[in-house]
mmCIF file of C-alpha atoms in Angstrom:
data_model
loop_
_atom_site.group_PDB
_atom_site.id
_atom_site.type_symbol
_atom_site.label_atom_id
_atom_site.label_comp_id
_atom_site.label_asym_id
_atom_site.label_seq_id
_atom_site.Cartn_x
_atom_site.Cartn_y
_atom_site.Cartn_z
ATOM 1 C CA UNK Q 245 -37.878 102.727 165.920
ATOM 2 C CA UNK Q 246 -35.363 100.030 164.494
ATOM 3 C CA UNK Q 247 -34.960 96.935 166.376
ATOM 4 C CA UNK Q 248 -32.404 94.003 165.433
ATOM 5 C CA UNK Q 249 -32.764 90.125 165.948
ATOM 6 C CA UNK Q 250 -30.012 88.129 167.359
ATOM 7 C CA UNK Q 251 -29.666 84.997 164.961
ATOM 8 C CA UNK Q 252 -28.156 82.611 168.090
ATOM 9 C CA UNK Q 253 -31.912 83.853 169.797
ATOM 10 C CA UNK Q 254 -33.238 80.553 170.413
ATOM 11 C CA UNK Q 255 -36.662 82.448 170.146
ATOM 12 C CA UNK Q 256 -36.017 83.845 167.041
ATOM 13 C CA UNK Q 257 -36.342 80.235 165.807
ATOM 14 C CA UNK Q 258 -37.900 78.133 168.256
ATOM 15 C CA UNK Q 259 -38.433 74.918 165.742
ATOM 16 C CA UNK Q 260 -35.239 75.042 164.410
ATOM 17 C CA UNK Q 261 -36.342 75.722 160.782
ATOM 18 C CA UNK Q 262 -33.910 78.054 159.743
ATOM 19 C CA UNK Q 263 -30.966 76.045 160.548
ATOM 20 C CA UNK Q 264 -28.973 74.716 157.030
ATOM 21 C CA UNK Q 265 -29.273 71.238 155.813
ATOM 22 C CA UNK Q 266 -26.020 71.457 153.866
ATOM 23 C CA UNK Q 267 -25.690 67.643 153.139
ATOM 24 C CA UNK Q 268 -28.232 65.955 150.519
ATOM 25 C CA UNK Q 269 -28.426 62.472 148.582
ATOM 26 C CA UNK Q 270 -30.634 60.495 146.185
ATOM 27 C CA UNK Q 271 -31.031 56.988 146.123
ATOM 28 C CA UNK Q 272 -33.987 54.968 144.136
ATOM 29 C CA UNK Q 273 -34.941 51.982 146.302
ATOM 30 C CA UNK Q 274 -38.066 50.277 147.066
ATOM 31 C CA UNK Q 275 -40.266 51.905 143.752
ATOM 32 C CA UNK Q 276 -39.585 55.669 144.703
ATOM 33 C CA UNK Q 277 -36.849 58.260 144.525
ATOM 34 C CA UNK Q 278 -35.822 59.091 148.033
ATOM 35 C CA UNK Q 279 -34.327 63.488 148.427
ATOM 36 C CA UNK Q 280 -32.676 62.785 151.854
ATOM 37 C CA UNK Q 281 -31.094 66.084 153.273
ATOM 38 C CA UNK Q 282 -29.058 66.803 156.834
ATOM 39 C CA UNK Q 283 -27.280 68.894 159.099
ATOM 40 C CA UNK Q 284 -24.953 66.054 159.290
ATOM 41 C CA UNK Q 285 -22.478 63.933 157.306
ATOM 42 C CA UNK Q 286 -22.492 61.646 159.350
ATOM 43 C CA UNK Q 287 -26.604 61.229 159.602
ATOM 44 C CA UNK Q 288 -26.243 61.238 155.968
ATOM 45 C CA UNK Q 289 -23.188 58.357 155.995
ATOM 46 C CA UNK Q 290 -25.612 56.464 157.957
ATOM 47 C CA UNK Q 291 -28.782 56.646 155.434
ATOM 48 C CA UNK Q 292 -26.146 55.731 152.980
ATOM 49 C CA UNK Q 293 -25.711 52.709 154.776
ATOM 50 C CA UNK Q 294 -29.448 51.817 154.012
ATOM 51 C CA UNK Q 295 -29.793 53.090 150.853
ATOM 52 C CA UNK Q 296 -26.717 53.466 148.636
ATOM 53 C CA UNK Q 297 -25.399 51.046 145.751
ATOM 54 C CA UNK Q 298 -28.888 49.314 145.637
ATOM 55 C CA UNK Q 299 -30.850 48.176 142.183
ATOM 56 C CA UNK Q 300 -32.811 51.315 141.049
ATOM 57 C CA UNK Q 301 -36.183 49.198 141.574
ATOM 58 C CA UNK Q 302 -39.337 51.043 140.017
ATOM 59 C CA UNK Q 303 -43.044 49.996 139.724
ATOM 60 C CA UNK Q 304 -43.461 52.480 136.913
ATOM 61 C CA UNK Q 305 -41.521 54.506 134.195
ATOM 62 C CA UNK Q 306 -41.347 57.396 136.853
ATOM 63 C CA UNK Q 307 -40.334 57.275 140.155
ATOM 64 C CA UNK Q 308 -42.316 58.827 142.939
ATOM 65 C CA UNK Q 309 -40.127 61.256 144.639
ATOM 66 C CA UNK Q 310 -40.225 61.452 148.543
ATOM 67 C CA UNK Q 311 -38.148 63.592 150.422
ATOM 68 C CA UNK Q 312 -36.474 62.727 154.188
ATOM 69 C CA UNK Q 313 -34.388 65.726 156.623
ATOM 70 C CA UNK Q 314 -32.561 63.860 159.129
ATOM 71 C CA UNK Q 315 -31.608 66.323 161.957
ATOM 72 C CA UNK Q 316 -28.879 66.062 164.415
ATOM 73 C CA UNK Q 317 -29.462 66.689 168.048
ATOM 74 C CA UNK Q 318 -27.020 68.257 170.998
ATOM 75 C CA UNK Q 319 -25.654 65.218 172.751
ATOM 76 C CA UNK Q 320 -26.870 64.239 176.316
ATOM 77 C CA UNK Q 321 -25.963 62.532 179.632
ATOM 78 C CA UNK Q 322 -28.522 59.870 179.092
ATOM 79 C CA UNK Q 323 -26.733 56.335 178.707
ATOM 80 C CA UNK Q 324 -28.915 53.012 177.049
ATOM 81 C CA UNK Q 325 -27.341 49.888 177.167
ATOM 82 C CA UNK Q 326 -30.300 49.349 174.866
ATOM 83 C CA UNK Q 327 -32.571 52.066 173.263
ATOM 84 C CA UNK Q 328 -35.856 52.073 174.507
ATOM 85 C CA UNK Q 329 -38.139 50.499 171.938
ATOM 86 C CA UNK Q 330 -39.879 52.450 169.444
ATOM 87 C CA UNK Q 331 -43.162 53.967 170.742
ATOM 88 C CA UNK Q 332 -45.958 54.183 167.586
ATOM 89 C CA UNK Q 333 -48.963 56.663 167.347
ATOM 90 C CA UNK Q 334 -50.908 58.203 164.412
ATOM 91 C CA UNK Q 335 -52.806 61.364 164.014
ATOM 92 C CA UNK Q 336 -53.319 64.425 161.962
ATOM 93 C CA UNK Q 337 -52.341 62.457 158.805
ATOM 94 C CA UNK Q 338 -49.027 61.853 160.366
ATOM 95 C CA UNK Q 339 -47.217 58.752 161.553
ATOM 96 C CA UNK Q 340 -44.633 59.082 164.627
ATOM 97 C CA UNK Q 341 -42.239 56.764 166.254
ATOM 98 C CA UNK Q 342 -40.862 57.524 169.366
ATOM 99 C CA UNK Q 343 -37.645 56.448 170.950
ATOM 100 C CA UNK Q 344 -37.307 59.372 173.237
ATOM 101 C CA UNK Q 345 -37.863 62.891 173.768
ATOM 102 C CA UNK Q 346 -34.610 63.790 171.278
ATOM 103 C CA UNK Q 347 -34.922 60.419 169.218
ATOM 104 C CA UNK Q 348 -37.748 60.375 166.856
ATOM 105 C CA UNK Q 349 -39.501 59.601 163.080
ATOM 106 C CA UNK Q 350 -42.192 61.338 161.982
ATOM 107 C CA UNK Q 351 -43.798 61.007 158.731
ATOM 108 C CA UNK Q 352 -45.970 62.809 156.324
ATOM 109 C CA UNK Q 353 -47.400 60.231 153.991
ATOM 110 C CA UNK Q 354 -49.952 62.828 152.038
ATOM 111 C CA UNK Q 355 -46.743 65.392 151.895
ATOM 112 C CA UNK Q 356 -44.117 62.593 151.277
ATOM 113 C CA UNK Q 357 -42.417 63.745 153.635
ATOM 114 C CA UNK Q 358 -40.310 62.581 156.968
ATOM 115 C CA UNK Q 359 -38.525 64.146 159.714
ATOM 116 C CA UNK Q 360 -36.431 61.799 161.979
ATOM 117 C CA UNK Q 361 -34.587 63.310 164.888
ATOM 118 C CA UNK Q 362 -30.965 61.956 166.492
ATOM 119 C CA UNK Q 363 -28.955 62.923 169.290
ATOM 120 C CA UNK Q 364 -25.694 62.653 168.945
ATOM 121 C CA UNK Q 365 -25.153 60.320 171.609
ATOM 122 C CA UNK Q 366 -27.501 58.194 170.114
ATOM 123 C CA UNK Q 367 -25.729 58.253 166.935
ATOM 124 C CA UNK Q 368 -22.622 57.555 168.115
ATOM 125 C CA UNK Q 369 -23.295 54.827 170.333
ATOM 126 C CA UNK Q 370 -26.498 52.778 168.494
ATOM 127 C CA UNK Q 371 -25.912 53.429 165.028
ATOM 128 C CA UNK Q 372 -27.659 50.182 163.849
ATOM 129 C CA UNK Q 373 -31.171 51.594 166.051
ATOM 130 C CA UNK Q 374 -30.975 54.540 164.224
ATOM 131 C CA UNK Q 375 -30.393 52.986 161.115
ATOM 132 C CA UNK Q 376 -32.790 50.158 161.535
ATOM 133 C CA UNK Q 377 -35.281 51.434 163.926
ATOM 134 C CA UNK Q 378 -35.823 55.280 163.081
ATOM 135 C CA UNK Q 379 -34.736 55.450 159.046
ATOM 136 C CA UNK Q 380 -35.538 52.850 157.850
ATOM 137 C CA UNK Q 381 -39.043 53.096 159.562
ATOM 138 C CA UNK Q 382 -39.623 56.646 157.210
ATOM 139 C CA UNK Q 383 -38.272 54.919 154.061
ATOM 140 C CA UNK Q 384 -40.499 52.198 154.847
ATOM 141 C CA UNK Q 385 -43.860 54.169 155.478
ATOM 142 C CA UNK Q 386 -42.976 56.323 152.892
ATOM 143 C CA UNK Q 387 -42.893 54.003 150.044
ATOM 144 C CA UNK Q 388 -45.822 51.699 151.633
ATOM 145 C CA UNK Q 389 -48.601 54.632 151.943
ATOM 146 C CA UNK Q 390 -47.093 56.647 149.281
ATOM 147 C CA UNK Q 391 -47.152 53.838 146.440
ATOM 148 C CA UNK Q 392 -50.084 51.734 148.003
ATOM 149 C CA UNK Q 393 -47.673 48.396 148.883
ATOM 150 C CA UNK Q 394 -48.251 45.771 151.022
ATOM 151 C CA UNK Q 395 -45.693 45.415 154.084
ATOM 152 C CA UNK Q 396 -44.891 42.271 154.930
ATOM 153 C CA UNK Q 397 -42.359 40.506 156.767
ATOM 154 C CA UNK Q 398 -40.666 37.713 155.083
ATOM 155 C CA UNK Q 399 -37.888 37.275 152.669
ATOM 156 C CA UNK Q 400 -38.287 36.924 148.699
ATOM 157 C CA UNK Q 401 -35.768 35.920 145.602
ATOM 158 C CA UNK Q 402 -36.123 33.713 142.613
ATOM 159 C CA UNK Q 403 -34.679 34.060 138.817
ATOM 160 C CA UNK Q 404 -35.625 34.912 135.586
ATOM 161 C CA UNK Q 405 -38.028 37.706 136.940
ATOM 162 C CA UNK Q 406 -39.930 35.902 138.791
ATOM 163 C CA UNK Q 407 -39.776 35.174 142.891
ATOM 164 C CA UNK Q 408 -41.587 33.587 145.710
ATOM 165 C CA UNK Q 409 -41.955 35.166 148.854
ATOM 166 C CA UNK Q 410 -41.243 33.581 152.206
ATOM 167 C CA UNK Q 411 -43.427 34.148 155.151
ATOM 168 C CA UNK Q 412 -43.652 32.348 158.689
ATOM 169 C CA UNK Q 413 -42.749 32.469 162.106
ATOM 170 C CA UNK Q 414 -39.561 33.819 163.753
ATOM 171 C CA UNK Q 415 -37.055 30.609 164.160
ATOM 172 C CA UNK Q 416 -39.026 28.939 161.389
ATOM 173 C CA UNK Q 417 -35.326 29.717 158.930
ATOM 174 C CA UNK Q 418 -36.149 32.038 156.619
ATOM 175 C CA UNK Q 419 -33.265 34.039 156.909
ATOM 176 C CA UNK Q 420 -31.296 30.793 156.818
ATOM 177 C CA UNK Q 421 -33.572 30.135 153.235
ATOM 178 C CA UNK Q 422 -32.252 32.990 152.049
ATOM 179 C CA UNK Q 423 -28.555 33.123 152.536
ATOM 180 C CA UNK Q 424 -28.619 29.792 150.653
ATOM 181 C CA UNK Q 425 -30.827 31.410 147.801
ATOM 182 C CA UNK Q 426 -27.992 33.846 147.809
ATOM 183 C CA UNK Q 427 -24.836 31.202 147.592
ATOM 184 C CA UNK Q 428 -27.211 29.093 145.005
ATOM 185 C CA UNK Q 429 -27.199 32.233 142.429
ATOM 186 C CA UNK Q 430 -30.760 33.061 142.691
ATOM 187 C CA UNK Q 431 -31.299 37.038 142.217
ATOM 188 C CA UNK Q 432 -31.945 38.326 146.126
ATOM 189 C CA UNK Q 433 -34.711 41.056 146.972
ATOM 190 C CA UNK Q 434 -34.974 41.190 150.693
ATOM 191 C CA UNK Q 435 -34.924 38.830 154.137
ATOM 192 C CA UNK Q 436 -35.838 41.098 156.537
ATOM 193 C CA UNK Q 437 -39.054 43.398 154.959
ATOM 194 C CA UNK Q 438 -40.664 42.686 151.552
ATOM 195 C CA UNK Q 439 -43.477 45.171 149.684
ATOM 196 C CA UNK Q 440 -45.727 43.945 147.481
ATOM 197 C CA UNK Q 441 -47.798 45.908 144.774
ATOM 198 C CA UNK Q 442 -51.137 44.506 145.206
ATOM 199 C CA UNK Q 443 -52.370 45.252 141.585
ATOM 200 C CA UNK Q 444 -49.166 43.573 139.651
ATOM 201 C CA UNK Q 445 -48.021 41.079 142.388
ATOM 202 C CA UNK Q 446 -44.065 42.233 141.996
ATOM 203 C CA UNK Q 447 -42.281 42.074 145.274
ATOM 204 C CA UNK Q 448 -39.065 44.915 146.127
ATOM 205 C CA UNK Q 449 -37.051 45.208 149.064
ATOM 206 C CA UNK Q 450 -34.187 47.120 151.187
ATOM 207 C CA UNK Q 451 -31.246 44.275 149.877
ATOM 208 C CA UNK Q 452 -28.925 46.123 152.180
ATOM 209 C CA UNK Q 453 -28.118 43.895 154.855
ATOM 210 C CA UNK Q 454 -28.178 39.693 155.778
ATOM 211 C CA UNK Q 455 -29.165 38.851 159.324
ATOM 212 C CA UNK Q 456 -27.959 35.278 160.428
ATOM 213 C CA UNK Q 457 -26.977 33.754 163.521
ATOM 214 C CA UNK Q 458 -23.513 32.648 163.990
ATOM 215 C CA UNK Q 459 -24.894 28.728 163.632
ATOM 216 C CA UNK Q 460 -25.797 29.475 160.098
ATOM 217 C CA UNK Q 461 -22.343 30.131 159.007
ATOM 218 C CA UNK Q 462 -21.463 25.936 158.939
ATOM 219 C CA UNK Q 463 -24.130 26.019 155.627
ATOM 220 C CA UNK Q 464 -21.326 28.741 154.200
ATOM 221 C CA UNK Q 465 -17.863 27.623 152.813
ATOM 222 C CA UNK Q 466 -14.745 29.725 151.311
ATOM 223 C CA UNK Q 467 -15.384 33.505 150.755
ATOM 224 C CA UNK Q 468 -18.966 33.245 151.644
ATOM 225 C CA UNK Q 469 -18.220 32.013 154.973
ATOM 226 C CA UNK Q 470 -15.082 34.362 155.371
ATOM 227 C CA UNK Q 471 -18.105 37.320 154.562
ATOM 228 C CA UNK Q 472 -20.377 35.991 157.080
ATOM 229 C CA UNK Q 473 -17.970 35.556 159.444
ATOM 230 C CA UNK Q 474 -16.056 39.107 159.306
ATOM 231 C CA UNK Q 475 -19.190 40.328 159.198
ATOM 232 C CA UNK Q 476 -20.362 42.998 162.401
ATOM 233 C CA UNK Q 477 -22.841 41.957 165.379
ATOM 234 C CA UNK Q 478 -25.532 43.144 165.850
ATOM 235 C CA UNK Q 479 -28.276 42.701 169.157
ATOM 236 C CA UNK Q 480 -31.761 42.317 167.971
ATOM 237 C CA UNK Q 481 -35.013 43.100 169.900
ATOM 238 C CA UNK Q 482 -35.545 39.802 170.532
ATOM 239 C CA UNK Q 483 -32.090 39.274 172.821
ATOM 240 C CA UNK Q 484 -30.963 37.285 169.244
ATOM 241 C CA UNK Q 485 -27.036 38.672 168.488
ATOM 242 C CA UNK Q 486 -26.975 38.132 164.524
ATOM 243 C CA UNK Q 487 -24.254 39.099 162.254
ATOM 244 C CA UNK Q 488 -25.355 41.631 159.765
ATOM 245 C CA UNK Q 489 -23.609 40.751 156.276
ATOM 246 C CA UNK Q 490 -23.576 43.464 153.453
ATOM 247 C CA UNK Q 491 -24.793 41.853 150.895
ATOM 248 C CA UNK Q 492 -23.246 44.797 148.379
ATOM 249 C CA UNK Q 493 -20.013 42.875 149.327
ATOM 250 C CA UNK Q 494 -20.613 39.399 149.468
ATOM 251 C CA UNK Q 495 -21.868 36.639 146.818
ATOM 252 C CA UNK Q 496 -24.449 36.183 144.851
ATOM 253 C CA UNK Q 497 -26.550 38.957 142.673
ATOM 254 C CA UNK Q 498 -28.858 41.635 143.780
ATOM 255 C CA UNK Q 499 -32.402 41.730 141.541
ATOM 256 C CA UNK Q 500 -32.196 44.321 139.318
ATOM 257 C CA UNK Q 501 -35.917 45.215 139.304
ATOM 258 C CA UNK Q 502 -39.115 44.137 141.111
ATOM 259 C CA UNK Q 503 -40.182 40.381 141.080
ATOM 260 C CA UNK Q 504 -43.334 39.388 139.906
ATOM 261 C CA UNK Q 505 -44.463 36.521 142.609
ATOM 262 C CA UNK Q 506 -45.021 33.065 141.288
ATOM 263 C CA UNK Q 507 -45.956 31.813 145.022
ATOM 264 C CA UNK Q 508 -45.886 32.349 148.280
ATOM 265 C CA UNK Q 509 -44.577 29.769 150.885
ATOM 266 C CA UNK Q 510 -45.355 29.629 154.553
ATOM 267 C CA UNK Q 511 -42.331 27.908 156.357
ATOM 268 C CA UNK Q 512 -43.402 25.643 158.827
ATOM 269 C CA UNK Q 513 -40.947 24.755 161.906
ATOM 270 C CA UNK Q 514 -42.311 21.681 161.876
ATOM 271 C CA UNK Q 515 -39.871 18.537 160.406
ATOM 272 C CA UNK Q 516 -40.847 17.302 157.434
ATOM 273 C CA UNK Q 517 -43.143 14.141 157.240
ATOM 274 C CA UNK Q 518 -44.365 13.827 154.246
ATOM 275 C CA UNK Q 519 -43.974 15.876 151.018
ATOM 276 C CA UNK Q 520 -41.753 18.574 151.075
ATOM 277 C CA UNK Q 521 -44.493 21.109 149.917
ATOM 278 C CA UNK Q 522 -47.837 21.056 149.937
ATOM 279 C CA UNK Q 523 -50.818 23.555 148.031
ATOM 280 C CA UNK Q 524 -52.971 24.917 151.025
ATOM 281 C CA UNK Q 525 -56.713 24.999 149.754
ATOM 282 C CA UNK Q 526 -58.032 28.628 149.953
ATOM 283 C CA UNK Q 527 -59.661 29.168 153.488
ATOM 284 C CA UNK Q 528 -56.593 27.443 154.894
ATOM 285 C CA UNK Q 529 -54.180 29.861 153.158
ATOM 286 C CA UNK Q 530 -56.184 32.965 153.782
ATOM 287 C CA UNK Q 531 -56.338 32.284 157.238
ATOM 288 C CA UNK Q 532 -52.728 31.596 157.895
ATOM 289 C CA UNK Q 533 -51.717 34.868 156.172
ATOM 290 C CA UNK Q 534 -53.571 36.776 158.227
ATOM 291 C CA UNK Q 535 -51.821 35.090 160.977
ATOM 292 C CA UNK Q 536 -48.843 35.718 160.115
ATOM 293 C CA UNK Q 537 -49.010 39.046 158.750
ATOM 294 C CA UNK Q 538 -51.562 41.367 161.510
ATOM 295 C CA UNK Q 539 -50.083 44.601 160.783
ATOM 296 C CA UNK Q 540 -50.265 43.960 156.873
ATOM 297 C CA UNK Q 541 -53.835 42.581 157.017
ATOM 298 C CA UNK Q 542 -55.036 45.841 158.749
ATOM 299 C CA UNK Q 543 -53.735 47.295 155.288
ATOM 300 C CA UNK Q 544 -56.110 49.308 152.826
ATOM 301 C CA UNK Q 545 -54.761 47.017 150.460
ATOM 302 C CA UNK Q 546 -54.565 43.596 151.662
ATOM 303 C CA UNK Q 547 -57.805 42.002 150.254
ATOM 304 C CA UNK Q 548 -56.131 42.530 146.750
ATOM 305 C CA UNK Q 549 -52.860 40.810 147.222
ATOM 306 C CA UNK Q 550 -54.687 37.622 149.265
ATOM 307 C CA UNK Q 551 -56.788 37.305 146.015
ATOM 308 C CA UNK Q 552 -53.375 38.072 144.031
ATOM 309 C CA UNK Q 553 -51.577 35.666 146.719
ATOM 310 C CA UNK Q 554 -54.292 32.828 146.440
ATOM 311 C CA UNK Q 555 -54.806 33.362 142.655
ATOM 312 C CA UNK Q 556 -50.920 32.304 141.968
ATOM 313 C CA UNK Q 557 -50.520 29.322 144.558
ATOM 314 C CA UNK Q 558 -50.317 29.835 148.549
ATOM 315 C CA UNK Q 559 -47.734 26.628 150.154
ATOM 316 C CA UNK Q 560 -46.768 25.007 153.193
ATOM 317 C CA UNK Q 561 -42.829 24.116 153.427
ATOM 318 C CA UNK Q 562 -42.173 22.023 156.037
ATOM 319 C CA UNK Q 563 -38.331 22.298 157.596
ATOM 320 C CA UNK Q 564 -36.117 19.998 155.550
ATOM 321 C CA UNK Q 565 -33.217 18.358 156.649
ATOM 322 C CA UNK Q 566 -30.777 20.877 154.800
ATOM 323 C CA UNK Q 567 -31.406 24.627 153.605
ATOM 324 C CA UNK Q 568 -30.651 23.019 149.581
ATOM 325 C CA UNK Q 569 -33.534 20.268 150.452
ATOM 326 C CA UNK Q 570 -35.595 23.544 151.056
ATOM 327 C CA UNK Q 571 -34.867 25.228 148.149
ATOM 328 C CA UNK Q 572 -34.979 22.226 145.808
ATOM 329 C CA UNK Q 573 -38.455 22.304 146.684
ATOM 330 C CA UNK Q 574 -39.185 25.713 145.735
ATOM 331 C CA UNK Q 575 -37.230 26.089 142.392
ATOM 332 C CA UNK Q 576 -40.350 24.237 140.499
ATOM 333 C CA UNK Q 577 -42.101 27.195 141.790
ATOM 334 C CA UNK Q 578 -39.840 29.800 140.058
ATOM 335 C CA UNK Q 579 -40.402 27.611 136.287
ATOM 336 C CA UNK Q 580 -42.806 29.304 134.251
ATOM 337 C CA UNK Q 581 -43.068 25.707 132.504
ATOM 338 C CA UNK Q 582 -43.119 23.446 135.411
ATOM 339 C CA UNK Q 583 -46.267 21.989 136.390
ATOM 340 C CA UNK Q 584 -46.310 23.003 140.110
ATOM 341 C CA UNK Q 585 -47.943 20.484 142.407
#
């Protein structure tokens, strides 16, 4: 008997594996070689708006290589004015985040490996959620568990190979720090999400994309204010409508390889009263980065970069009357000859 399989058959291939993922791309960014593949060139446009025209940044003289398939879904009727926010769970060895029943990450970090899934309405009308919220989230995990970093949020840059890394609370201006880092010429890693190798202290970063409210743009003159204010809007989580700046575009220079942390500096949104910056003593410093870091301290690795953290200066910035007060203070951090106070 001779019996024949009809390729359309939905049953013939109920997961979907044998459909062709005709569209591929490599990009090194945060330490590791990313092999991104897709059904679609316009999934893959997308990534490319993450990843493409970024420093090579590598921890090592090889690259780990981690490979991402971003799928494309049939479109559907369903209409968000807002995508529902990203649902996390963990199991099996794999990591999932779930917008919806069509819109979904999952990732592999012991096969370095990641699946996200799009529908096409999705795609076409919240292409910064995808982006942002689904590949981002694989590139992300990927490099963090695959290359044992430290995830933090908070924005880093400095010169001369060295950086400091900015952490505090939402409002307390650290993406307003770090467009002025940018216009002062200082060599820009990330403002949004920073990774940290524990063992060496050097800090990398997505430098992709500036996030600023349209009251920053008064600190901006010239072209850098023309970029800012060309640049697209974009709706946050928070209800916060931020432009998002390329910063492959604008001023100021991208850092051409990982930055080995002279400091870390908790903004404080409180005014300034006294000195600018202050040394916190040990207990006080661990303490507040745990507080402002929860999903980071929960890390396999975060003991090692508090010791790292503590072991090259931990400091409280109080808000200054101008962004260039702010960074005036730090720069003393950044000189490998200055006596830092």
């Amino acid at each position: 008997m001779t019996t024949t399989t009809d390729a359309t058959d939905p049953t013939a291939d109920p997961f979907g594996e044998g459909s062709p993922l005709a569209h591929a791309a490599r990009w090194t960014v945060l330490g590791a070689c990313f092999h991104v593949v897709s059904d679609s060139a316009a999934l893959l446009a997308l990534a490319a708006q993450a990843c493409a025209s970024l420093p090579a940044h590598r921890f090592g003289a090889v690259a780990p290589m981690f490979h991402v398939e971003l799928r494309l879904g049939a479109p559907r009727d369903t209409v968000y004015a807002l995508p529902p926010r990203v649902r996390t769970q963990a199991g099996a060895g794999v990591l999932c985040g779930v917008m919806d029943a069509a819109n979904h990450v999952v990732v592999s970090p012991g096969q370095r490996r990641a699946l996200v899934s799009v529908s096409a309405d999705m795609l076409e009308r919240h292409p910064y959620h995808v982006r942002y919220e689904l590949m981002e989230f694989a590139l992300y995990l990927l490099a963090a568990r695959g290359q044992d970093l430290v995830p933090l949020h908070g924005a880093c840059f400095g010169f001369g190979g060295r950086g400091v890394l900015v952490l505090g609370p939402t409002g307390a201006g650290k993406s307003t720090l770090a467009l002025h880092a940018l216009l002062e010429g200082l060599d820009f890693v990330a403002e949004d999400g920073v990774f940290v190798e524990p063992k060496t202290m050097r800090a990398t970063g997505l430098a992709n994309y500036l996030h600023v409210r349209d009251d920053a743009l008064h600190w901006a003159e010239g072209a850098p204010h023309r970029w800012l204010a060309s640049s697209p809007v974009i709706l946050r989580r928070s209800g916060v409508a931020k432009r998002e700046a390329d910063l492959r575009i604008g001023p100021g220079r991208l850092a051409t390889a990982p930055l080995d942390l002279a400091a870390v500096v908790m903004l404080s949104d409180q005014p300034a009263s006294g000195p600018a910056r202050r040394s916190l003593p040990r207990d006080e410093a661990v303490a507040r980065l745990h507080a402002d870091q929860p999903y980071a301290a929960g890390q396999p690795h975060w003991q090692r970069f508090v010791d790292g953290a503590v072991e090259r200066g931990v400091y409280r910035l109080d808000r200054q009357a101008h962004p260039r007060d702010a960074l005036r203070a730090l720069r003393p951090l950044l000189d490998a000859d200055a006596a830092v106070a």
